[in-house]
Amino acid sequence: MEIMVGKFNYWIYIILIMVGFYGMMAKNNLMKKLIGMNIFQWSIILYYISIGAKKGGTVPIIMDTHSAAGQAIRAIDYINPLPHVLMLTAIVVGVATTGIALALLIIIYKKYGTLEEDEIIEALKK
Amino acid sequence: MISEHFPALIVVTPLILSFVVFAVGLFDRRYCFPLVIIALGACIHFAVSMMKKVIAQGSAIHYYLGAWAPPWGIEYVVDHLNALVLVSIAVISFLVAIYSNSNVKRELPEAKLPQFYTLFLLQVTGLFGITITGDAFNLYVLLEIASFSAYAIIAMGENGAQFAAFRYMIFGTIGACAYLLGVGYLYIITGSLNMADLSKLLPPLYHSKVLIAGFSFLLVGIGIKMALFPVHTWLPDSYTLAPSSVSALLAPLFTKVGAYVLIRVMFTIFDPSFSVTIFPVTEILGWVGATGIIFASILALAQTDLKRMLCYLIVVEIGFIVIGIASANRFGLTGAIFHIINDMFMMACLFTAAGAIFSQIGTRNIYQFRILHKTMPITMAVFIIGALSVIGVPPMCGFFSKWYLILGVIQAKKWVYLAVILIGSLLNAILFFRVLENAYFETRNNIENTLNNKGVTVTLDRIPKGELIPMMCFAVIIILLGIFSGKIINNIIQFAIPGALQG
């Protein structure tokens, strides 16, 4: 129980990543595959953001620089901003992936008139 | 001095030029190609002068982006290992760009040229970035830049290419996400993303389960990107259906850069002792590589499409490289690194020749190749040089890297791998003789026709010089790499082997 509740953020990301993986591998419709891919990527972003969080931590901005210069800054009071910054990049990557995938799906739909994988494979065999 | 900034410029130049090419292409498409040539020519200059500097000073070049010192800032590192890979990428992309000038006009509509060259340069940007970066997260971003441009540029191909690109994208995203997760695990446990910093922080933690999970994710991610055997299924479809000049660019470079990243992760971020003794992945990788060689060779034998056969050959060659990495000693790793370089040029040679054959006779079906040695002698000569190098005939370069691979597996006492390397080379020989038999000899009916016609006269290839010259350059480079293999290994590759594996 301890390992379930104490590390709930990891469990959430593992469940989400499995949902996404199932969607990508098992679904026949390419759009559903794409949605699965998005869940897959987003779960990793969630995981990264959760590792930066701290109980009782605050925004990592030092308000009063003049007085803070004298005393040591306690890093434990602040949320770790680095994973969040990394995820800004990863979100951009995710959006770009979705954009390219949607563009590909539009072309595929125009060509074959369907987004079902088995029907497209049938059409390609001809 | 501007030469200090070469590590940044080699990534920035193609990146900026890719947008310039697109903007210029909106007004006049004729200027796209010269701009690409200027960008890639400059990259060759940057890469070669960095390699000279690394050889001269005998240590790595460290470049801090924005002067932020690591581990806070992003660091670009050029050492003996990636200097050589950078030069190879620069030379191949330059020659393939020349090749693409006339080739792409036949296969794509004129209006697509600016987009094609934009994606071409973005692809090269990503590959340079992956190779040069010394930051684990930065590598992910550049890997995705390279992958995105690959998805888009493959989708420009013939019927079915879009579907293949979508499948590639699903696989590629799983790979990239697995890599990202692995980096996340390393970050949790060390709080650093810089490769050199990680390699200092990790050794006390080698028995941690988090680290083992992270390492496994990294390997899976890289394995998918480099088309390691069981997860190679995205490769044949997408590279076969892509336009000829695109597969000539992607096939040599992308998977081999993945293999380079594998060496970086296993032997730079982690100490070699980790993957050899603590968490013995070299054992697993070796078997994966060995099965890959045999299975992919058999699958290649079953193909009738020349380009698809060559695509399975990429998987075979990746198997050879992985066996070299898995033997984890000086000879094996020398062979693996040298094979990365050689395989880049061999694949560039074979894929450009295959593209030329396709554009002259209009088919890629091996059984429809007839008397090609008389209608396109230069292309077939180039193809044979590439083929002999893949089989491993001296003095082509493929022989020397296989020689080191064999020395490596003998030193590691892995006799099964030795057998696999030899059998794999024999299967390669069968593979190519099947093509050459069809290309050089005629069916019985044809012979009678030929006798009646008093022989077919030899004609020169009917493909433009702009395509012939890059192909011939690749063939010459293959022979030169073979002749100067000793120099390359003694001056460069020898210093790229991590200290723990020396001796």
Coordinates of C-alpha atoms in Angstrom, one line a residue, chain A residues 10 13 17 21 24-25 30 33-34 37 40-41 44 47-48 51 80 82-83 86-87 89-90 93-94 96-98 100-101 104-105 107-108 111-112 117 120-121 124, chain B residues 72 137 140-141 144 148-149 151-152 155 157-163 165-167 169-171 173-175 177-185 187-188 191 193 217:
Chain A
Y10 CA 4.8 6.9 -11.0
Y13 CA 2.4 7.6 -15.5
I17 CA 1.9 4.9 -20.8
F21 CA 1.0 1.8 -25.9
M24 CA -0.7 2.4 -30.6
M25 CA -0.2 -1.3 -31.0
L30 CA -4.9 5.3 -37.6
K33 CA -3.2 5.1 -33.0
L34 CA -2.3 8.8 -33.1
M37 CA 0.7 8.1 -29.3
F40 CA 2.1 7.9 -24.6
Q41 CA 4.1 11.2 -25.0
I44 CA 6.1 11.0 -20.0
Y47 CA 6.2 12.0 -15.2
Y48 CA 8.9 14.6 -15.7
I51 CA 9.6 14.7 -10.4
N80 CA 12.9 22.2 -9.3
L82 CA 14.6 22.2 -14.7
P83 CA 12.3 19.3 -15.5
L86 CA 12.8 20.4 -20.4
M87 CA 9.2 19.5 -20.8
T89 CA 10.8 21.5 -25.3
A90 CA 9.2 18.0 -25.2
V93 CA 8.2 18.1 -29.9
G94 CA 4.9 16.4 -29.2
A96 CA 5.2 18.9 -34.0
T97 CA 4.7 15.1 -34.0
T98 CA 1.0 15.5 -33.9
I100 CA 3.1 15.8 -39.0
A101 CA 0.9 12.8 -38.1
L104 CA 0.1 12.4 -43.1
L105 CA -3.4 11.2 -42.1
I107 CA -3.0 12.6 -47.3
I108 CA -3.7 8.9 -46.5
K111 CA -5.7 8.7 -51.3
Y112 CA -7.5 5.6 -49.9
E117 CA -5.2 0.0 -41.3
I120 CA -5.3 0.6 -46.4
I121 CA -3.1 -2.5 -46.6
L124 CA -1.9 -1.1 -51.2
Chain B
W72 CA 24.3 23.9 -16.3
F137 CA 18.6 15.9 -23.3
Y140 CA 16.8 13.8 -27.6
V141 CA 15.7 17.1 -29.2
E144 CA 13.5 14.3 -32.9
F148 CA 10.6 14.6 -38.0
S149 CA 12.4 15.6 -41.2
Y151 CA 9.0 11.2 -41.6
A152 CA 8.1 14.2 -43.8
A155 CA 6.2 10.8 -47.1
G157 CA 7.7 9.2 -52.0
E158 CA 5.7 7.0 -54.2
N159 CA 2.3 5.3 -53.5
G160 CA 2.2 3.9 -50.0
A161 CA 5.1 6.1 -48.7
Q162 CA 2.7 8.1 -46.5
F163 CA 1.4 5.0 -44.8
A165 CA 6.0 7.1 -42.9
F166 CA 3.1 7.0 -40.4
R167 CA 4.1 3.5 -39.3
M169 CA 6.4 7.7 -36.9
I170 CA 4.6 5.4 -34.5
F171 CA 7.8 3.3 -34.0
T173 CA 8.0 8.0 -31.3
I174 CA 8.1 5.0 -29.1
G175 CA 11.9 4.9 -29.5
C177 CA 10.0 8.4 -25.8
A178 CA 11.9 5.4 -24.4
Y179 CA 15.1 7.4 -24.8
L180 CA 13.5 10.4 -23.0
L181 CA 12.3 8.2 -20.1
G182 CA 15.8 6.7 -19.8
V183 CA 17.3 10.2 -19.6
G184 CA 14.6 11.1 -17.0
Y185 CA 15.7 8.1 -14.8
Y187 CA 18.3 12.7 -14.2
I188 CA 16.3 11.6 -11.1
G191 CA 20.4 15.6 -11.2
L193 CA 22.1 15.9 -18.0
F217 CA 15.1 2.3 -21.6

